Coordinates of C-alpha atoms in Angstrom, one line a residue:
M1 CA -0.1 -0.1 -0.1
S2 CA 1.4 3.3 -1.0
S3 CA 2.4 5.9 1.8
P4 CA -0.4 8.7 2.8
Q5 CA 0.1 12.0 1.1
T6 CA 1.3 14.5 3.7
I7 CA 0.0 18.1 3.4
R8 CA 1.8 20.9 5.4
W9 CA -0.3 23.5 7.0
A10 CA 0.0 26.9 8.2
T11 CA -2.7 29.0 10.2
G12 CA -3.4 32.0 12.3
M13 CA -3.9 31.8 16.2
I14 CA -7.6 31.9 16.1
A15 CA -7.8 28.3 14.6
D16 CA -7.2 26.1 17.7
L17 CA -10.1 23.8 17.0
F18 CA -8.9 23.2 13.5
V19 CA -5.2 22.9 14.5
K20 CA -6.2 20.3 17.1
D21 CA -8.3 18.4 14.4
L22 CA -5.4 18.2 12.0
I23 CA -2.9 16.7 14.6
L24 CA -5.5 13.7 15.2
D25 CA -4.3 10.3 13.9
P26 CA -6.3 9.9 10.6
S27 CA -6.7 6.2 11.2
T28 CA -9.3 7.5 14.0
R29 CA -11.8 8.4 11.3
N30 CA -10.7 5.6 9.0
V31 CA -8.5 7.7 6.7
S32 CA -5.2 6.1 5.5
D33 CA -4.6 7.9 2.2
V34 CA -3.7 11.6 3.4
K35 CA -2.3 13.1 6.6
H36 CA -1.5 16.5 7.8
E37 CA 1.4 18.6 9.4
V38 CA 1.0 21.9 10.9
K39 CA 4.3 23.7 10.0
A40 CA 3.7 27.3 10.8
V41 CA 1.5 29.6 13.1
A42 CA 1.2 33.4 12.6
S43 CA 0.1 36.1 15.3
S44 CA -0.7 39.4 14.2
S45 CA 1.2 40.7 17.1
S46 CA 4.2 38.6 18.1
A47 CA 6.0 35.5 17.4
D48 CA 6.1 34.9 21.0
R49 CA 2.3 34.5 21.0
A50 CA 2.2 32.0 18.1
K51 CA 4.9 30.0 20.0
K52 CA 2.4 29.8 23.0
F53 CA -0.4 28.9 20.9
I54 CA 1.7 25.9 19.1
Q55 CA 2.5 24.8 22.8
D56 CA -1.0 24.9 24.1
C57 CA -2.4 23.1 21.0
K58 CA 0.3 20.4 21.6
V59 CA 1.5 20.7 18.0
P60 CA 4.4 18.2 17.3
E61 CA 7.7 19.7 17.1
G62 CA 8.8 21.7 14.0
A63 CA 6.2 24.2 13.6
A64 CA 7.5 27.9 13.0
P65 CA 6.0 30.8 14.8
Y66 CA 5.8 33.9 13.1
G67 CA 4.7 37.5 14.2
S68 CA 3.1 38.2 10.9
Y69 CA 1.2 36.8 8.1
E70 CA 3.4 38.3 5.7
E71 CA 6.4 36.3 7.1
L72 CA 4.4 33.1 7.4
V73 CA 3.5 33.0 3.8
K74 CA 7.2 33.2 2.8
D75 CA 7.9 29.8 4.8
K76 CA 8.9 27.2 2.2
N77 CA 7.7 24.2 4.3
V78 CA 4.0 25.3 3.9
D79 CA 1.8 24.1 1.1
I80 CA -1.4 25.5 2.4
V81 CA -2.9 28.1 4.5
Y82 CA -6.1 27.9 6.5
V83 CA -7.5 31.5 6.8
A84 CA -9.7 31.9 9.8
T85 CA -9.6 35.7 10.5
P86 CA -12.9 37.8 10.7
H87 CA -15.0 37.9 7.3
S88 CA -13.8 41.5 6.5
H89 CA -10.2 40.3 6.4
H90 CA -10.6 37.1 4.1
Y91 CA -10.3 38.8 0.9
Q92 CA -6.8 40.6 1.9
N93 CA -5.4 37.5 3.7
T94 CA -6.5 34.9 1.1
M95 CA -5.0 37.1 -1.7
L96 CA -1.8 37.5 0.3
C97 CA -1.6 33.8 0.5
L98 CA -2.3 33.2 -3.4
E99 CA 0.2 36.1 -4.3
A100 CA 2.8 33.9 -2.2
G101 CA 1.9 30.6 -4.0
K102 CA 0.2 29.1 -1.3
H103 CA -2.9 27.0 -1.7
V104 CA -5.5 28.4 0.7
L105 CA -8.8 27.1 2.7
C106 CA -10.8 30.2 3.6
E107 CA -13.4 30.3 6.0
K108 CA -16.9 30.8 5.3
A109 CA -18.3 33.3 4.5
F110 CA -15.9 33.3 1.8
T111 CA -15.6 37.3 1.5
T112 CA -17.7 40.1 2.4
N113 CA -19.2 40.2 -1.2
A114 CA -19.4 38.0 -4.3
P115 CA -16.9 40.4 -6.6
Q116 CA -14.2 39.7 -3.9
T117 CA -14.9 35.9 -4.4
K118 CA -14.8 36.0 -7.9
R119 CA -11.5 38.0 -7.8
L120 CA -9.9 35.2 -5.6
I121 CA -11.0 32.6 -7.7
E122 CA -9.5 34.4 -10.8
T123 CA -6.3 34.7 -8.9
A124 CA -6.1 30.9 -8.1
K125 CA -7.0 30.1 -11.6
A126 CA -4.1 32.1 -12.9
K127 CA -1.7 30.8 -10.5
N128 CA -2.9 27.1 -10.8
L129 CA -3.6 27.1 -6.9
F130 CA -5.8 25.1 -5.0
L131 CA -8.9 27.2 -3.2
M132 CA -11.7 26.2 -1.3
E133 CA -14.3 27.8 1.0
A134 CA -14.1 26.3 4.3
V135 CA -17.9 25.0 4.6
W136 CA -17.0 22.1 6.8
T137 CA -20.5 20.7 7.4
R138 CA -20.8 19.7 3.8
F139 CA -17.8 17.1 4.5
F140 CA -19.4 15.2 7.3
P141 CA -20.5 11.7 6.5
L142 CA -24.1 12.7 7.7
S143 CA -24.1 15.3 4.9
I144 CA -22.8 12.8 2.4
Q145 CA -25.4 10.3 3.5
I146 CA -28.4 12.8 3.0
R147 CA -27.1 14.0 -0.3
K148 CA -27.0 10.5 -1.6
F149 CA -30.3 9.6 -0.2
I150 CA -31.8 12.5 -2.3
E151 CA -29.8 11.8 -5.3
D152 CA -30.8 8.3 -5.4
G153 CA -34.7 9.3 -5.4
N154 CA -35.4 8.1 -1.8
L155 CA -36.9 11.4 -1.0
G156 CA -38.8 11.8 -4.0
A157 CA -39.4 15.1 -5.5
V158 CA -37.9 17.6 -3.0
H159 CA -40.3 20.7 -2.7
R160 CA -39.2 22.5 0.5
V161 CA -36.1 22.7 3.0
I162 CA -36.4 24.7 6.1
A163 CA -33.0 25.6 8.1
D164 CA -32.3 27.5 11.0
N165 CA -29.2 28.3 12.8
S166 CA -29.8 30.8 15.4
F167 CA -28.2 31.7 18.9
G168 CA -30.4 33.0 21.8
D169 CA -28.1 35.7 23.5
D170 CA -28.5 38.8 25.5
V171 CA -26.9 40.8 22.3
E172 CA -26.3 44.0 24.4
T173 CA -24.7 42.2 27.3
K174 CA -22.8 39.6 25.4
Y175 CA -21.6 41.5 22.4
G176 CA -22.0 45.5 23.2
T177 CA -20.8 47.3 20.3
T178 CA -17.3 46.0 19.5
H179 CA -17.6 42.4 19.4
R180 CA -17.0 40.7 15.9
M181 CA -20.7 39.4 15.9
I182 CA -22.1 42.7 15.5
N183 CA -19.0 45.0 14.5
M184 CA -19.6 46.4 11.0
D185 CA -16.0 47.0 10.7
L186 CA -15.5 43.2 10.6
A187 CA -18.5 42.2 8.6
G188 CA -20.5 41.4 11.7
G189 CA -24.2 40.2 11.9
C190 CA -25.8 37.0 11.9
L191 CA -25.9 36.6 8.0
L192 CA -22.4 35.9 7.3
D193 CA -21.7 34.1 10.5
L194 CA -24.7 32.0 11.3
G195 CA -27.0 32.2 8.3
I196 CA -24.5 30.8 6.1
Y197 CA -25.1 27.5 7.8
S198 CA -28.6 27.7 7.0
L199 CA -27.8 28.6 3.5
T200 CA -25.4 25.7 3.4
W201 CA -28.4 23.2 3.9
L202 CA -30.5 24.8 1.3
F203 CA -27.6 24.8 -1.3
Q204 CA -26.5 21.2 -0.4
T205 CA -29.8 19.7 -0.7
L206 CA -31.7 21.6 -3.4
Y207 CA -28.8 22.8 -5.6
H208 CA -25.8 20.5 -5.2
T209 CA -27.9 17.3 -5.6
L210 CA -28.6 18.4 -9.1
P211 CA -26.3 17.6 -12.2
P212 CA -24.2 20.8 -12.7
P213 CA -25.9 21.6 -16.1
S214 CA -29.6 21.7 -14.3
R215 CA -28.4 23.9 -11.5
Q216 CA -29.9 27.5 -11.6
P217 CA -29.5 30.4 -9.0
P218 CA -32.6 31.1 -6.8
K219 CA -34.7 34.1 -6.7
V220 CA -34.2 35.9 -3.3
I221 CA -37.0 37.4 -0.9
S222 CA -35.9 38.3 2.6
A223 CA -36.0 40.4 5.7
I224 CA -33.6 42.0 8.1
T225 CA -33.9 43.5 11.4
P226 CA -30.7 45.5 12.3
Y227 CA -29.0 45.7 15.6
H228 CA -29.7 49.2 17.0
L229 CA -26.3 49.7 18.4
T230 CA -24.5 49.1 15.3
G231 CA -26.5 48.3 12.2
A232 CA -25.4 44.9 11.8
D233 CA -28.2 42.3 11.1
E234 CA -29.3 40.8 14.3
M235 CA -32.4 38.8 12.6
T236 CA -32.6 37.5 9.1
S237 CA -35.0 35.4 7.4
M238 CA -34.6 34.3 3.8
I239 CA -36.8 32.6 1.1
L240 CA -35.2 31.0 -1.8
I241 CA -37.1 30.3 -4.7
F242 CA -35.0 27.5 -6.8
P243 CA -36.2 27.1 -10.3
S244 CA -35.1 23.5 -10.4
A245 CA -35.0 20.8 -7.7
P246 CA -34.2 17.1 -7.1
G247 CA -36.6 14.7 -8.1
P248 CA -39.4 14.2 -11.0
A249 CA -41.8 17.0 -12.2
P250 CA -45.4 16.8 -11.2
A251 CA -47.4 14.2 -13.2
G252 CA -49.0 15.7 -16.3
T253 CA -45.9 18.4 -17.0
P254 CA -44.4 18.3 -20.2
D255 CA -41.5 15.9 -20.8
G256 CA -38.2 17.2 -19.5
S257 CA -39.7 19.6 -17.3
T258 CA -38.5 20.5 -13.7
H259 CA -40.2 21.6 -10.5
A260 CA -39.5 24.4 -8.4
A261 CA -38.8 24.4 -4.7
H262 CA -38.8 26.6 -1.8
G263 CA -35.7 27.0 0.7
I264 CA -36.4 29.0 3.9
A265 CA -33.2 30.0 5.8
L266 CA -33.3 31.7 9.2
T267 CA -30.7 33.2 11.7
N268 CA -31.0 35.2 14.7
L269 CA -29.1 36.5 17.5
R270 CA -31.8 36.7 20.0
V271 CA -33.7 33.6 19.8
A272 CA -32.0 30.0 19.6
T273 CA -32.5 27.0 17.4
D274 CA -32.1 25.0 20.7
P275 CA -33.5 27.0 23.5
D276 CA -32.7 24.6 26.3
G277 CA -29.3 23.3 25.0
H278 CA -30.9 19.7 25.1
N279 CA -32.1 19.8 21.5
S280 CA -35.7 19.4 23.0
A281 CA -36.7 21.8 19.9
R282 CA -35.6 19.6 17.2
P283 CA -35.0 19.3 14.2
A284 CA -33.0 22.1 12.9
I285 CA -33.3 21.2 9.3
R286 CA -36.5 19.9 7.6
I287 CA -36.0 18.5 4.1
Q288 CA -39.5 17.6 2.5
G289 CA -40.2 15.5 -0.5
T290 CA -43.0 13.6 -2.1
K291 CA -41.8 10.3 -0.3
G292 CA -41.3 11.8 3.3
E293 CA -39.2 13.9 5.2
I294 CA -35.6 14.0 6.3
Q295 CA -34.9 15.7 9.8
V296 CA -31.6 16.9 11.2
D297 CA -31.1 17.5 14.7
G298 CA -29.0 20.7 15.4
P299 CA -26.7 22.5 15.6
A300 CA -26.9 23.1 11.8
F301 CA -23.1 23.5 11.7
R302 CA -22.3 20.2 13.7
P303 CA -25.1 17.7 13.3
R304 CA -24.9 14.1 14.3
V305 CA -28.2 12.9 14.0
W306 CA -30.8 12.7 10.9
R307 CA -33.9 10.7 10.4
F308 CA -36.0 9.9 7.4
I309 CA -39.8 9.9 8.1
A310 CA -41.7 7.8 5.1
A311 CA -44.8 9.3 3.9
K312 CA -48.0 7.5 4.1
S313 CA -51.0 7.5 1.8
D314 CA -54.3 9.0 2.7
E315 CA -55.6 5.6 3.6
E316 CA -52.5 4.7 5.9
K317 CA -52.0 8.0 7.6
G318 CA -52.6 7.8 11.7
K319 CA -52.7 4.1 11.4
G320 CA -50.0 1.4 12.4
E321 CA -46.4 2.2 13.6
P322 CA -44.7 5.4 12.1
K323 CA -42.0 4.5 9.6
V324 CA -38.9 6.2 11.0
E325 CA -35.3 5.5 10.3
E326 CA -32.7 7.1 12.6
H327 CA -29.1 7.5 11.7
V328 CA -26.2 8.4 14.3
C329 CA -23.2 9.6 12.8
D330 CA -20.4 10.1 15.5
I331 CA -17.7 12.5 15.0
P332 CA -14.2 11.6 16.4
G333 CA -13.2 15.0 17.3
Q334 CA -14.3 18.5 16.3
G335 CA -15.1 17.5 12.7
M336 CA -12.9 20.0 10.8
F337 CA -10.4 17.4 9.6
W338 CA -12.8 15.9 6.8
E339 CA -12.6 19.6 5.1
A340 CA -8.7 19.3 5.5
D341 CA -8.7 15.6 4.0
E342 CA -10.4 17.1 1.0
C343 CA -8.1 19.6 0.5
A344 CA -5.2 17.3 0.7
R345 CA -6.5 14.8 -1.7
C346 CA -7.3 17.7 -4.4
I347 CA -3.8 18.9 -4.0
R348 CA -2.3 15.4 -4.3
D349 CA -4.4 14.9 -7.4
G350 CA -3.3 18.2 -9.1
K351 CA -7.0 19.9 -8.6
I352 CA -7.5 23.4 -7.9
E353 CA -11.1 23.3 -7.1
S354 CA -13.2 20.9 -4.9
D355 CA -16.1 19.1 -6.5
V356 CA -18.0 19.0 -2.9
M357 CA -17.5 22.7 -2.6
G358 CA -17.0 24.2 -5.8
W359 CA -16.2 27.6 -6.8
E360 CA -19.6 28.3 -8.8
E361 CA -21.5 27.3 -5.8
S362 CA -19.5 29.6 -3.4
V363 CA -20.2 32.5 -5.9
V364 CA -23.8 31.8 -6.0
I365 CA -24.1 31.7 -2.1
M366 CA -22.3 35.0 -2.0
E367 CA -24.7 36.5 -4.5
V368 CA -27.5 35.4 -2.5
M369 CA -26.3 37.0 0.7
D370 CA -25.4 40.2 -1.3
E371 CA -28.8 40.5 -2.4
V372 CA -30.2 39.7 1.2
R373 CA -28.0 42.7 2.5
R374 CA -29.2 44.8 -0.6
Q375 CA -32.9 44.1 0.4
G376 CA -32.3 44.7 4.0
G377 CA -30.1 47.7 3.7
V378 CA -26.9 46.5 5.2
V379 CA -24.0 48.2 3.9
Y380 CA -20.4 47.6 5.3
P381 CA -17.7 50.0 5.2
D382 CA -16.3 50.8 1.7
K383 CA -12.5 49.3 2.8
I384 CA -13.8 46.0 3.6
E385 CA -16.1 45.7 0.4
S386 CA -13.2 46.9 -1.7
L387 CA -11.4 44.9 -4.4
E388 CA -8.2 46.9 -4.0
Y389 CA -5.2 44.8 -2.8
P390 CA -3.1 45.2 -0.8
L391 CA -5.3 47.5 1.4
A392 CA -4.4 47.9 5.2
L393 CA -7.6 47.2 7.3

């Protein structure tokens, strides 16, 4: 058996969960073809802080500490950089890495707007570098199982998906006016931070499960309530109308016809998807088709349990036992290693784009969020929406 491909990573200091996942033994998740090494960590203030981070995360010897991202990207022992800075900084930081010849895994939301995402993709293409938005939930075995279940026709024609990712916080006390969650200078608000997960479920079930030629961007209807102290969105509700959706069109429609589906994506800072912390209010996601319903227990970003409730005919409803299949998908760690494994395999195979989280889909999702912000009147400062590079933030 051939040796596993080793990918050498670098990251910033706020990525402790990701780093701890990288250094886990891949065999704990039944992976033997790739493995990861952390070769560098940067702090924006000092190399000593980066050194302490390396020690606290128990990174094996050999990781270099740096006092700036500019120093980090010059390290020749680094293949790929994980960018996990605030959304406002993704464009500048990712461009820095690409210009230095490094592959990049950039946290979601990819950037603050779609034009920035497109520019990063253009740069990655021109330099033949791998680039992917870090939507870790897409790579969970649970997500893979659900997408296959839909693609195999087991849900029938999918007509509606409802997804919620909301935190119930005392916003004024917990976040005040400067926390990144509500800070407009950092592209704060629930849309880019939490709502991206609600949108992830809509897109991976209603969009990604279609063959690429059949995928069409959705129409967007949305509402936003701004946080009164900063103007960031504290409550955002979205209805996405997908022109084409998985499964057969209704009987009697012309051959080759498709059917539409509605996706409802919700996010909120003041009320929670899981108000008691025991998942009593489950599910966080409902995927509804003509053959039944898939329910996914929250949180939307790190789910472990899903179930299929088979539809019954009018004559059978309310009779006999419910037909419910429940699936538990364990996560041996935080779960961020699966997206890292995808990066490693793509780089090993000479691919610059992932099939699971491709560029076109990232752009469409960013365009949806741009439209939601436009409809809700949420405008970030010019400097973090700019395409200019380099630009000090």
